[in-house]
Short mmCIF file of N, CA and C in Angstrom, two decimals:
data_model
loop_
_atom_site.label_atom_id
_atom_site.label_comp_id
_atom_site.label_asym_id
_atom_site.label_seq_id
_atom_site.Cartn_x
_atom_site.Cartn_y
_atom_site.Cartn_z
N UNK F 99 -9.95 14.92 -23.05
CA UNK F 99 -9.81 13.89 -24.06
C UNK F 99 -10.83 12.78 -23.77
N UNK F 100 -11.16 12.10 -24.91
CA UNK F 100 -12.51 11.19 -24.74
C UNK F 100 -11.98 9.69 -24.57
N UNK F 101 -12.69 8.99 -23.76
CA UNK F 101 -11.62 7.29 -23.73
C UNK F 101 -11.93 6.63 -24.89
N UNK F 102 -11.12 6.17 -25.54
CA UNK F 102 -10.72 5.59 -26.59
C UNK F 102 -11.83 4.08 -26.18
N UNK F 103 -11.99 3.55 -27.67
CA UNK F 103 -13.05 2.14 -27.25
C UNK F 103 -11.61 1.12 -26.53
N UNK F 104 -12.29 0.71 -25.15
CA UNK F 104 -10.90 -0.23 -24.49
C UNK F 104 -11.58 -1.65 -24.37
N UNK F 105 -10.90 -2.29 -24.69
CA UNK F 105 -10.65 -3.86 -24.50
C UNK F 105 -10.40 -4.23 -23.41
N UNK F 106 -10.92 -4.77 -21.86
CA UNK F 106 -10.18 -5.44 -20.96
C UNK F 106 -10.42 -6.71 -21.16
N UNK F 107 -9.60 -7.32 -21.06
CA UNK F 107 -9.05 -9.07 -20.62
C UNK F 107 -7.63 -9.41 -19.60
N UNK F 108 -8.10 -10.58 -19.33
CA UNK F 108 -7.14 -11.33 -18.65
C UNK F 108 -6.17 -11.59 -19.43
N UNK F 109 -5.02 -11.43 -18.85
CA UNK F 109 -3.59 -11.78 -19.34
C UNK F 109 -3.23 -12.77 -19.91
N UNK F 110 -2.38 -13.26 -20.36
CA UNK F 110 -2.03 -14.21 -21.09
C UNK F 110 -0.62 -14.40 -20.94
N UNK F 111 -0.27 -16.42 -20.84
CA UNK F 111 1.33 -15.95 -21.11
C UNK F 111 1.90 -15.46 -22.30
N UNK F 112 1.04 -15.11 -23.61
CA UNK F 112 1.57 -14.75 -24.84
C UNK F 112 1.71 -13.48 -24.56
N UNK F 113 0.93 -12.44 -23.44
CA UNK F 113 1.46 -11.12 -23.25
C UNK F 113 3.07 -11.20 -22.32
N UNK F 114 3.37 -12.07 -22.22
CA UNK F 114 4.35 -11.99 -20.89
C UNK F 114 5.57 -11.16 -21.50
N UNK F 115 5.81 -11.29 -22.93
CA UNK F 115 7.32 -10.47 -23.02
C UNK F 115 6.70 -8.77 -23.09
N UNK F 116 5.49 -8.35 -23.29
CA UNK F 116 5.32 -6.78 -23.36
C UNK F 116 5.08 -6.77 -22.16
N UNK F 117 4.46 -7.60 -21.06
CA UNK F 117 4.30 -7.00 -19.38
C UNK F 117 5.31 -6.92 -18.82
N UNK F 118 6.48 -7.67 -19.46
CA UNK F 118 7.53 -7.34 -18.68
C UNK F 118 8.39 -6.04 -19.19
N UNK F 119 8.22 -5.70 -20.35
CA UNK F 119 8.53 -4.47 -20.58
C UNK F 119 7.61 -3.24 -19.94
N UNK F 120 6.28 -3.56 -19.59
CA UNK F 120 5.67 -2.76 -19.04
C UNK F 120 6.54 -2.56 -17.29
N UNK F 121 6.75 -3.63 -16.76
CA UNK F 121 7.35 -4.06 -15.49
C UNK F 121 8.54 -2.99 -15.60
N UNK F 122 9.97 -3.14 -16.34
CA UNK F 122 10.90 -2.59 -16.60
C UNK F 122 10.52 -0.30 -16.57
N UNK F 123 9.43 -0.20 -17.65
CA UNK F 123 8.90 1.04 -16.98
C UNK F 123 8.07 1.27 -16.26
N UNK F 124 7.47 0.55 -15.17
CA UNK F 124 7.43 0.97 -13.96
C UNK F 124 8.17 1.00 -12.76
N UNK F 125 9.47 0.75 -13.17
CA UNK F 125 10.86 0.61 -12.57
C UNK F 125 11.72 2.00 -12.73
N UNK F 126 11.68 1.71 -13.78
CA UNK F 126 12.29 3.34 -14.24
C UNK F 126 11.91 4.52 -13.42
N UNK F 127 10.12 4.32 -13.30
CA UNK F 127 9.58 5.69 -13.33
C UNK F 127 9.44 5.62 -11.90
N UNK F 128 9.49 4.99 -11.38
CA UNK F 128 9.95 4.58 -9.48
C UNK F 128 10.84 4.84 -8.82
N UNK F 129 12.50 4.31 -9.45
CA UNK F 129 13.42 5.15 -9.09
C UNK F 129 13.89 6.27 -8.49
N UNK F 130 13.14 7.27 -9.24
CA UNK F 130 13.40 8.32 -8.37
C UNK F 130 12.45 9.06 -7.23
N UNK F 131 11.89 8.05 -7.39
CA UNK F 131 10.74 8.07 -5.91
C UNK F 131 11.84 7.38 -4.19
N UNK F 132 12.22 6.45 -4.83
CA UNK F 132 12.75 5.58 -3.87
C UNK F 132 14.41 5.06 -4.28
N UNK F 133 15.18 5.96 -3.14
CA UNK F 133 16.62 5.17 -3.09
C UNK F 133 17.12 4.50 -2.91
N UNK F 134 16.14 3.46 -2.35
CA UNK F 134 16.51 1.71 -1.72
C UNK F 134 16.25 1.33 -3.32
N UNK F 135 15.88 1.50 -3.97
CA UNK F 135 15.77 0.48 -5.05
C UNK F 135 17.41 0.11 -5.78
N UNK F 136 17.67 -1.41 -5.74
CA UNK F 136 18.85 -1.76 -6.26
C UNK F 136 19.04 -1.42 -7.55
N UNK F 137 20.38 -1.01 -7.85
CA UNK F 137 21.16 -0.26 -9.20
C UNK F 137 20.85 -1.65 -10.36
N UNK F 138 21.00 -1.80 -11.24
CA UNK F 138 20.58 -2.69 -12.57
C UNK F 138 19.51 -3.33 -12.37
N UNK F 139 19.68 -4.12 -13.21
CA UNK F 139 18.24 -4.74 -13.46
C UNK F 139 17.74 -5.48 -12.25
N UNK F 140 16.19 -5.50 -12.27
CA UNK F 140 15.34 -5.92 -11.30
C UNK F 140 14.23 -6.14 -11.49
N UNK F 141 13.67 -7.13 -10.56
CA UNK F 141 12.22 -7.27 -11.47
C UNK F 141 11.82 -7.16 -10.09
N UNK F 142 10.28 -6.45 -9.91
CA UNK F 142 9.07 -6.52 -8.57
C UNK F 142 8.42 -7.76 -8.51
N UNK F 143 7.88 -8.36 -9.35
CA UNK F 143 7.06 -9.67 -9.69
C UNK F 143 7.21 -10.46 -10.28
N UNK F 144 6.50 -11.76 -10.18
CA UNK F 144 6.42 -12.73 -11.09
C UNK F 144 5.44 -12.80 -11.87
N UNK F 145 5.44 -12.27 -13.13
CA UNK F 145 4.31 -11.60 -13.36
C UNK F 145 4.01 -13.22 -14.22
N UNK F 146 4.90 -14.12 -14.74
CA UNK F 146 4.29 -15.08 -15.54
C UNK F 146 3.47 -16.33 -13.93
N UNK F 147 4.25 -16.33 -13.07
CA UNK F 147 3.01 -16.82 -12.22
C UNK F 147 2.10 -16.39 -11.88
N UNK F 148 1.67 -14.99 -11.44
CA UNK F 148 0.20 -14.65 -11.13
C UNK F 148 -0.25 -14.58 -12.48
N UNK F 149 0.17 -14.65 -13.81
CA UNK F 149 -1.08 -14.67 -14.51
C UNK F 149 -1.82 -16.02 -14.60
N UNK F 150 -0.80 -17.21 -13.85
CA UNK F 150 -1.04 -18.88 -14.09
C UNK F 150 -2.29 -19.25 -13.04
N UNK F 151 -2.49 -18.03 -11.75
CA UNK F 151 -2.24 -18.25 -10.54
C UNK F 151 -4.19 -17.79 -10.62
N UNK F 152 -4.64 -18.78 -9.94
CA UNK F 152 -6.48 -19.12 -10.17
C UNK F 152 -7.31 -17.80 -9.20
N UNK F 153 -5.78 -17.46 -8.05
CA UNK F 153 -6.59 -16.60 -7.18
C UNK F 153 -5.94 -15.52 -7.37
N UNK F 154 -5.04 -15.32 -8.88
CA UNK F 154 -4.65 -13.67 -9.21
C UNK F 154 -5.81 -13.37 -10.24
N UNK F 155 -5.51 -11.72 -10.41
CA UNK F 155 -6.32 -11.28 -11.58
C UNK F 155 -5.24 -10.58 -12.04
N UNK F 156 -4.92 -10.52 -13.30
CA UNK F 156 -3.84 -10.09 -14.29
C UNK F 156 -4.86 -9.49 -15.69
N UNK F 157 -5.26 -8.48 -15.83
CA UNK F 157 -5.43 -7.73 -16.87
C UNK F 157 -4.99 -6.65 -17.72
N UNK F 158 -4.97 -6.49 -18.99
CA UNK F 158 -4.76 -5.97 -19.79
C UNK F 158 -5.51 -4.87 -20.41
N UNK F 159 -5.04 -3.79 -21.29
CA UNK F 159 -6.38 -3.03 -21.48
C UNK F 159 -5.93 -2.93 -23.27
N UNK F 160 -6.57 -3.18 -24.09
CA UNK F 160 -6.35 -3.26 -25.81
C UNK F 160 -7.27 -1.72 -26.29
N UNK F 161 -6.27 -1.15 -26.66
CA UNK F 161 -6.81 -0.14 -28.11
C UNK F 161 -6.29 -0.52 -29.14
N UNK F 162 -7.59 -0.93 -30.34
CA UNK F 162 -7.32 -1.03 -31.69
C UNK F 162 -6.18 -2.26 -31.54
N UNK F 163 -6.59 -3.78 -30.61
CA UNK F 163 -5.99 -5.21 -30.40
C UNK F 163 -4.32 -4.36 -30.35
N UNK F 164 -3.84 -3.58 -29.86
CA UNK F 164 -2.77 -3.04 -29.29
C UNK F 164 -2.96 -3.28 -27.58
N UNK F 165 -2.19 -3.74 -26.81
CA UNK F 165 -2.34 -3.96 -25.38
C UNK F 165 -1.02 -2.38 -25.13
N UNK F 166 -2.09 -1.64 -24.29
CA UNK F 166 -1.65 -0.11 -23.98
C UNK F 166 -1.23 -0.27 -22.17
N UNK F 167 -1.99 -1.06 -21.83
CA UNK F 167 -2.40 -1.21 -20.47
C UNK F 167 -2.20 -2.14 -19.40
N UNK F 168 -1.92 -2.18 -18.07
CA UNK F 168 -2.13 -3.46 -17.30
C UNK F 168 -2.67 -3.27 -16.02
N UNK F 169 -2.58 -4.23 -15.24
CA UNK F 169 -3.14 -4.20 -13.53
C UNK F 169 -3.02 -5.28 -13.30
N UNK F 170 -3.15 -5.47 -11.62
CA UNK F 170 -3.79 -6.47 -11.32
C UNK F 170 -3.92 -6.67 -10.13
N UNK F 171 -4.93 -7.71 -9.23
CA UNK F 171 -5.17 -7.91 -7.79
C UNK F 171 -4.83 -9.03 -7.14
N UNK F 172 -4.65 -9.07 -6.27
CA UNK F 172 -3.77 -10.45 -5.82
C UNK F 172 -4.15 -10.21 -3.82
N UNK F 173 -4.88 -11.74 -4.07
CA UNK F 173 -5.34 -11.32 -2.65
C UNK F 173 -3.86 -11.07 -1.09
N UNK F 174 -4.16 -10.49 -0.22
CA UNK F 174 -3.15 -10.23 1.08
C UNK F 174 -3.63 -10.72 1.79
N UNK F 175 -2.82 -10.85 2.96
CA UNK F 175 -3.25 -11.51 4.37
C UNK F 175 -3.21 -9.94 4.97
N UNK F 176 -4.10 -9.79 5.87
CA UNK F 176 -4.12 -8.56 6.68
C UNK F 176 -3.24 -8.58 8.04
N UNK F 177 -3.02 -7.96 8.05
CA UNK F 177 -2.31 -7.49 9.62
C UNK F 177 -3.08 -8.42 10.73
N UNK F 178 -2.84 -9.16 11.81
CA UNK F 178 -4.11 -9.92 12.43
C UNK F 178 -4.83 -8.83 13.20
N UNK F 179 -4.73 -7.68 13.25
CA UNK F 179 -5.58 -6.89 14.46
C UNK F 179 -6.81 -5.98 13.50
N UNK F 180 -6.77 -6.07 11.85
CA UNK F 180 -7.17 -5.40 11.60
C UNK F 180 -8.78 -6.70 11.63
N UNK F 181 -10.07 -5.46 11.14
CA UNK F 181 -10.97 -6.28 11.18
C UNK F 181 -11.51 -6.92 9.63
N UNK F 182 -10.56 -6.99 9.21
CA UNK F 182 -10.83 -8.41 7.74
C UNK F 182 -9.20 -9.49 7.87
N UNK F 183 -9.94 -10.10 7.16
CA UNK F 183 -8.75 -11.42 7.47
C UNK F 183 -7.61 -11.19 6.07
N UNK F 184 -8.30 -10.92 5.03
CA UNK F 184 -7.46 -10.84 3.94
C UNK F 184 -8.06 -9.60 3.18
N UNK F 185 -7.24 -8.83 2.37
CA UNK F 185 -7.61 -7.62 1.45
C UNK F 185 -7.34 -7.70 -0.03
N UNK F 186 -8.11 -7.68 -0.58
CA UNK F 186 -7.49 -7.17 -2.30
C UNK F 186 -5.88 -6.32 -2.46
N UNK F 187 -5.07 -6.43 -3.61
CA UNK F 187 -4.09 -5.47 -3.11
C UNK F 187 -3.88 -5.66 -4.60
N UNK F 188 -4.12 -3.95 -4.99
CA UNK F 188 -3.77 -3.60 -6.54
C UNK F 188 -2.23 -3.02 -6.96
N UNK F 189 -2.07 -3.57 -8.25
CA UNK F 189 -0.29 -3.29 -8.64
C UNK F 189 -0.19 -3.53 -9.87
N UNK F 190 0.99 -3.33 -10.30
CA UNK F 190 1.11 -3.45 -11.49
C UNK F 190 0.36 -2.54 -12.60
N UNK F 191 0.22 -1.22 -12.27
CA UNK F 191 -0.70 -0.18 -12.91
C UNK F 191 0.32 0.49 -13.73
N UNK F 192 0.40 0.47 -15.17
CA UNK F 192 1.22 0.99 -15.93
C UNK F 192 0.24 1.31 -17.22
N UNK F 193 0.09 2.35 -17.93
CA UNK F 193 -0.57 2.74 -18.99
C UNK F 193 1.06 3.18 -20.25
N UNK F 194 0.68 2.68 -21.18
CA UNK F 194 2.02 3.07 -22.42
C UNK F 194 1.45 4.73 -22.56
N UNK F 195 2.74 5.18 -22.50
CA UNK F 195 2.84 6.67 -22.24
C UNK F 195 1.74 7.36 -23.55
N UNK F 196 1.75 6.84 -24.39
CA UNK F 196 0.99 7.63 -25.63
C UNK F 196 -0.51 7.49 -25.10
N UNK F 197 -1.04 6.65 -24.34
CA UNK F 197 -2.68 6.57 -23.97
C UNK F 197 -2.83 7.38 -22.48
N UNK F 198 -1.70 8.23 -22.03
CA UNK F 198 -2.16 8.37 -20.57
C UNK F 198 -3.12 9.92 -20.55
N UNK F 199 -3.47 9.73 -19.66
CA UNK F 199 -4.28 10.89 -19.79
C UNK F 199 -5.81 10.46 -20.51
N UNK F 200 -6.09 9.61 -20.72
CA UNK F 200 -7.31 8.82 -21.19
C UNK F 200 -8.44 8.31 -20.56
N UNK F 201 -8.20 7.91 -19.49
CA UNK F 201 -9.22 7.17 -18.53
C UNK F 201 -8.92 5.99 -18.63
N UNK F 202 -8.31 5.61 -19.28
CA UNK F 202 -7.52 3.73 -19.12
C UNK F 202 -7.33 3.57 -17.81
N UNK F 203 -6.42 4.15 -17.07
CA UNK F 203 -6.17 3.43 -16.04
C UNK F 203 -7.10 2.90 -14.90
N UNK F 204 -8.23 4.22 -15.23
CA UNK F 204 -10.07 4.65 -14.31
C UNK F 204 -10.61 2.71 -14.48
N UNK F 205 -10.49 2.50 -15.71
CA UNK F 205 -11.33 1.63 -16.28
C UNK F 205 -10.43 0.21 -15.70
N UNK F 206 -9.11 0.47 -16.14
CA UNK F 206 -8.69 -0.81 -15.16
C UNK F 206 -8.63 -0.91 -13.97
N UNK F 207 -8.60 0.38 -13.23
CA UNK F 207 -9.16 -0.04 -11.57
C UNK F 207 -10.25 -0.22 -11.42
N UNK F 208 -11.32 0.15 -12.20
CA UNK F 208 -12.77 -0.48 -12.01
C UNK F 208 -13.03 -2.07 -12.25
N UNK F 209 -12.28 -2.73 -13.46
CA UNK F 209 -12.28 -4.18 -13.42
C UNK F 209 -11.76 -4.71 -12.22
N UNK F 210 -10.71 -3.94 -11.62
CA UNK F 210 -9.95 -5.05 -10.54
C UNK F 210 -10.99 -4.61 -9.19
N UNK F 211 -11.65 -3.37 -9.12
CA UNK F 211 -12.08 -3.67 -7.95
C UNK F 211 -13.66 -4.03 -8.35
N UNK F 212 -13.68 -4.37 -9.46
CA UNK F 212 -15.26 -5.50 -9.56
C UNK F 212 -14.92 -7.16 -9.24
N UNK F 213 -13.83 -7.26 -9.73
CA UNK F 213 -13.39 -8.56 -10.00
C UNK F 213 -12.64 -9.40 -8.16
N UNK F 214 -13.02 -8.02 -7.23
CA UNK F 214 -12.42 -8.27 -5.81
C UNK F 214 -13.23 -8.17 -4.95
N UNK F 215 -14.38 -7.43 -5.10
CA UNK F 215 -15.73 -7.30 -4.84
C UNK F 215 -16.51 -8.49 -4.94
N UNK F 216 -15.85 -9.59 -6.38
CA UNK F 216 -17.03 -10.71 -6.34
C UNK F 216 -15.99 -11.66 -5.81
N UNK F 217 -14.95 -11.75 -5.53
CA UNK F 217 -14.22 -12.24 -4.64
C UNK F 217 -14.24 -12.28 -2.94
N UNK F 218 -15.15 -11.44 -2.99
CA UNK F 218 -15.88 -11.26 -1.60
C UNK F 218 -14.48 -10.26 -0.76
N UNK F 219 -13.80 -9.79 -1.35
CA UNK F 219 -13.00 -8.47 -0.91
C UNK F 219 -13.99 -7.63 -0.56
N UNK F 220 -13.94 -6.69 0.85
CA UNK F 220 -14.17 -5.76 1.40
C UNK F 220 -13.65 -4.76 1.50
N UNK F 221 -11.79 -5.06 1.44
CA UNK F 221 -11.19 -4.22 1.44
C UNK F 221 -10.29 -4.27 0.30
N UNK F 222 -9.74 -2.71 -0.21
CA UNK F 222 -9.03 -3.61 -1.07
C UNK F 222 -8.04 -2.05 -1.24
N UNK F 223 -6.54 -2.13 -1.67
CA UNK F 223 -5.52 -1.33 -0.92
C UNK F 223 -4.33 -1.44 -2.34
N UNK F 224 -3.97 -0.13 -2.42
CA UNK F 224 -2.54 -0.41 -3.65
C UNK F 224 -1.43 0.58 -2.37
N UNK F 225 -0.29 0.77 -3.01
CA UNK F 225 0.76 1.50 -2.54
C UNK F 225 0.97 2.43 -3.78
N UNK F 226 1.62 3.84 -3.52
CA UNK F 226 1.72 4.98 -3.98
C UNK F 226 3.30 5.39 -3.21
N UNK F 227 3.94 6.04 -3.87
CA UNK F 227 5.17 7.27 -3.79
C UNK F 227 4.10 8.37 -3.13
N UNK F 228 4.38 9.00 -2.31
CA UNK F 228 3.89 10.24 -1.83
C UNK F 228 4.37 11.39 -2.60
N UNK F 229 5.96 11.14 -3.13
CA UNK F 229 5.76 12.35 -3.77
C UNK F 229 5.41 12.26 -5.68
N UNK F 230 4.69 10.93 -5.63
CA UNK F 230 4.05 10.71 -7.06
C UNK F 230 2.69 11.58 -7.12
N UNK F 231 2.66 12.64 -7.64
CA UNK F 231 1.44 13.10 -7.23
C UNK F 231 0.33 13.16 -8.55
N UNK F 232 0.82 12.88 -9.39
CA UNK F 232 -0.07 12.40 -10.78
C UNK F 232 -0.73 10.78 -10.42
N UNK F 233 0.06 10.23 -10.15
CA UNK F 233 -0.66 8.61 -9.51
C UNK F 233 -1.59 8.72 -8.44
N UNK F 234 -1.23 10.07 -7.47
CA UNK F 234 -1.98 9.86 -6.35
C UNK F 234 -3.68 10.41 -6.88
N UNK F 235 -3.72 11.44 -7.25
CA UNK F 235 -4.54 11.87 -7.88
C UNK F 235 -5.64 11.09 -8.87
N UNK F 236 -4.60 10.57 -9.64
CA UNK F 236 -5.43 9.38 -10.36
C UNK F 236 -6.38 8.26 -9.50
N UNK F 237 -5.98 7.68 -8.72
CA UNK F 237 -6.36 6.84 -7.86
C UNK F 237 -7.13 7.78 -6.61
N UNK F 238 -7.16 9.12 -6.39
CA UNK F 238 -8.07 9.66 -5.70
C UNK F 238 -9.13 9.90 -6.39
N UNK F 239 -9.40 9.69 -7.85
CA UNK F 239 -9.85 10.54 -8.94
C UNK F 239 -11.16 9.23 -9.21
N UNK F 240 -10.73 7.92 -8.73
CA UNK F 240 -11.24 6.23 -8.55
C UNK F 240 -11.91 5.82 -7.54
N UNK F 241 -11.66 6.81 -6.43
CA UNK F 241 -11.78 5.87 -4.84
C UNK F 241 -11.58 5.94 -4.00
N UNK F 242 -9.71 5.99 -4.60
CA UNK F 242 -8.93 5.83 -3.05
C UNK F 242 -8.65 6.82 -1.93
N UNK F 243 -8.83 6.48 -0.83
CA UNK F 243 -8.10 7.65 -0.30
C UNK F 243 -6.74 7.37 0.46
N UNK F 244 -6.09 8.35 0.91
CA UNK F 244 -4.84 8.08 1.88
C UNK F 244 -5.17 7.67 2.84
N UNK F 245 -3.97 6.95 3.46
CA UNK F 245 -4.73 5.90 4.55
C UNK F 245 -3.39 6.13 5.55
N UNK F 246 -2.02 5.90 5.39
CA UNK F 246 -1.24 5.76 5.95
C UNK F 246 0.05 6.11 5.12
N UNK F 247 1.16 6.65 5.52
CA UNK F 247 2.45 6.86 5.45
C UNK F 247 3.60 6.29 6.00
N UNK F 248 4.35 5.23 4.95
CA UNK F 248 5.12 4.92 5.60
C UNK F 248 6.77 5.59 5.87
N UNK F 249 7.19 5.71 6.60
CA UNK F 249 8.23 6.59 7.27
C UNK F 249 9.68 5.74 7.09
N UNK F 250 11.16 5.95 7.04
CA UNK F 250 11.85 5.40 6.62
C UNK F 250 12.93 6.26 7.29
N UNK F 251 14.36 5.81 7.72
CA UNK F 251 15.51 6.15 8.33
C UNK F 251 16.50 5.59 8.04
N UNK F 252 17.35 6.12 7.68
CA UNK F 252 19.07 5.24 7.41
C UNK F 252 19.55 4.95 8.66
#
C-alpha cells in the first residue's frame, strides 16, 4: 500500500479530546500484553501537559485535515552509569486502525527522532511488549533494535 499525503504537526490543546481517545486505545490494545495493568479506567499520561510542555514534542499525523495519528518525545534522565546524561524517550505511538499498515507510523518516528537529534539527543529509546510482535517489527522496520528485557515475578 502507498502512504497516503501525511500532515505532521505539533499537537494542540484543541486535539486533546481525540488524543485521549487515542490514549484509551492504546490501553485496550496493551492489556493483554500486561497483567499489572489496573481493571477500569486509566490514563498513562498527561497528555494535555506535555503538549504545554517547551521540552516535549507531541505530534500528530493528518490525512485529508483528519488527525489518524500521534507520538511523541519527551526527554529522560539516564541511568547515572550509562554514558549520556539524558535520552530521547518515544511513546504515545497509536495510528487509527483504518490507516495502519501505511507507513504513518515510519513517518512519525522519523519526525520525533529528527526533532531529538536537533535537541542534541544521542540516544533515544521507546518500550515495546515482547510479545507485541507487529510493533516490534514496525520499529525494527525504523531503527530500532532490542536492547534489553525486562523480567517480572509475583
Amino acid at each position: 500500500m502507498t502512504l497516503p499525503k501525511v500532515n505532521i504537526r505539533t499537537a494542540t490543546l484543541d486535539d486533546l479530546p481525540l488524543l485521549l481517545s487515542f490514549e484509551q486505545e492504546i490501553i485496550k490494545a496493551e492489556r493483554p500484553f500486561d497483567v499489572t495493568i489496573k481493571n477500569g479506567p486509566i490514563s498513562y499520561y498527561d497528555i494535555g501537559e506535555m503538549i504545554q510542555d517547551p521540552k516535549a514534542h507531541v505530534i500528530v499525523a493528518e490525512v485529508g485535515g483528519k488527525i489518524v495519528a500521534s507520538g511523541y518525545a519527551i526527554p529522560k534522565k539516564a541511568r547515572h552509569y550509562l554514558d549520556h546524561e539524558f535520552y530521547a524517550y518515544l511513546g504515545f505511538m497509536y495510528t487509527d486502525e483504518d490507516f495502519r499498515g501505511q507507513g504513518i507510523n515510519a513517518v512519525i518516528v522519523e519526525e520525533l527522532k529528527n526533532w531529538s537529534h536537533n535537541q542534541g539527543f544521542k540516544e533515544i529509546r521507546l518500550t515495546v511488549y515482547n510479545e507485541n510482535q507487529p510493533a516490534i517489527k514496525a520499529y525494527e522496520k525504523v531503527g530500532f533494535k532490542k536492547h534489553i528485557i525486562e523480567m517480572r515475578l509475583e
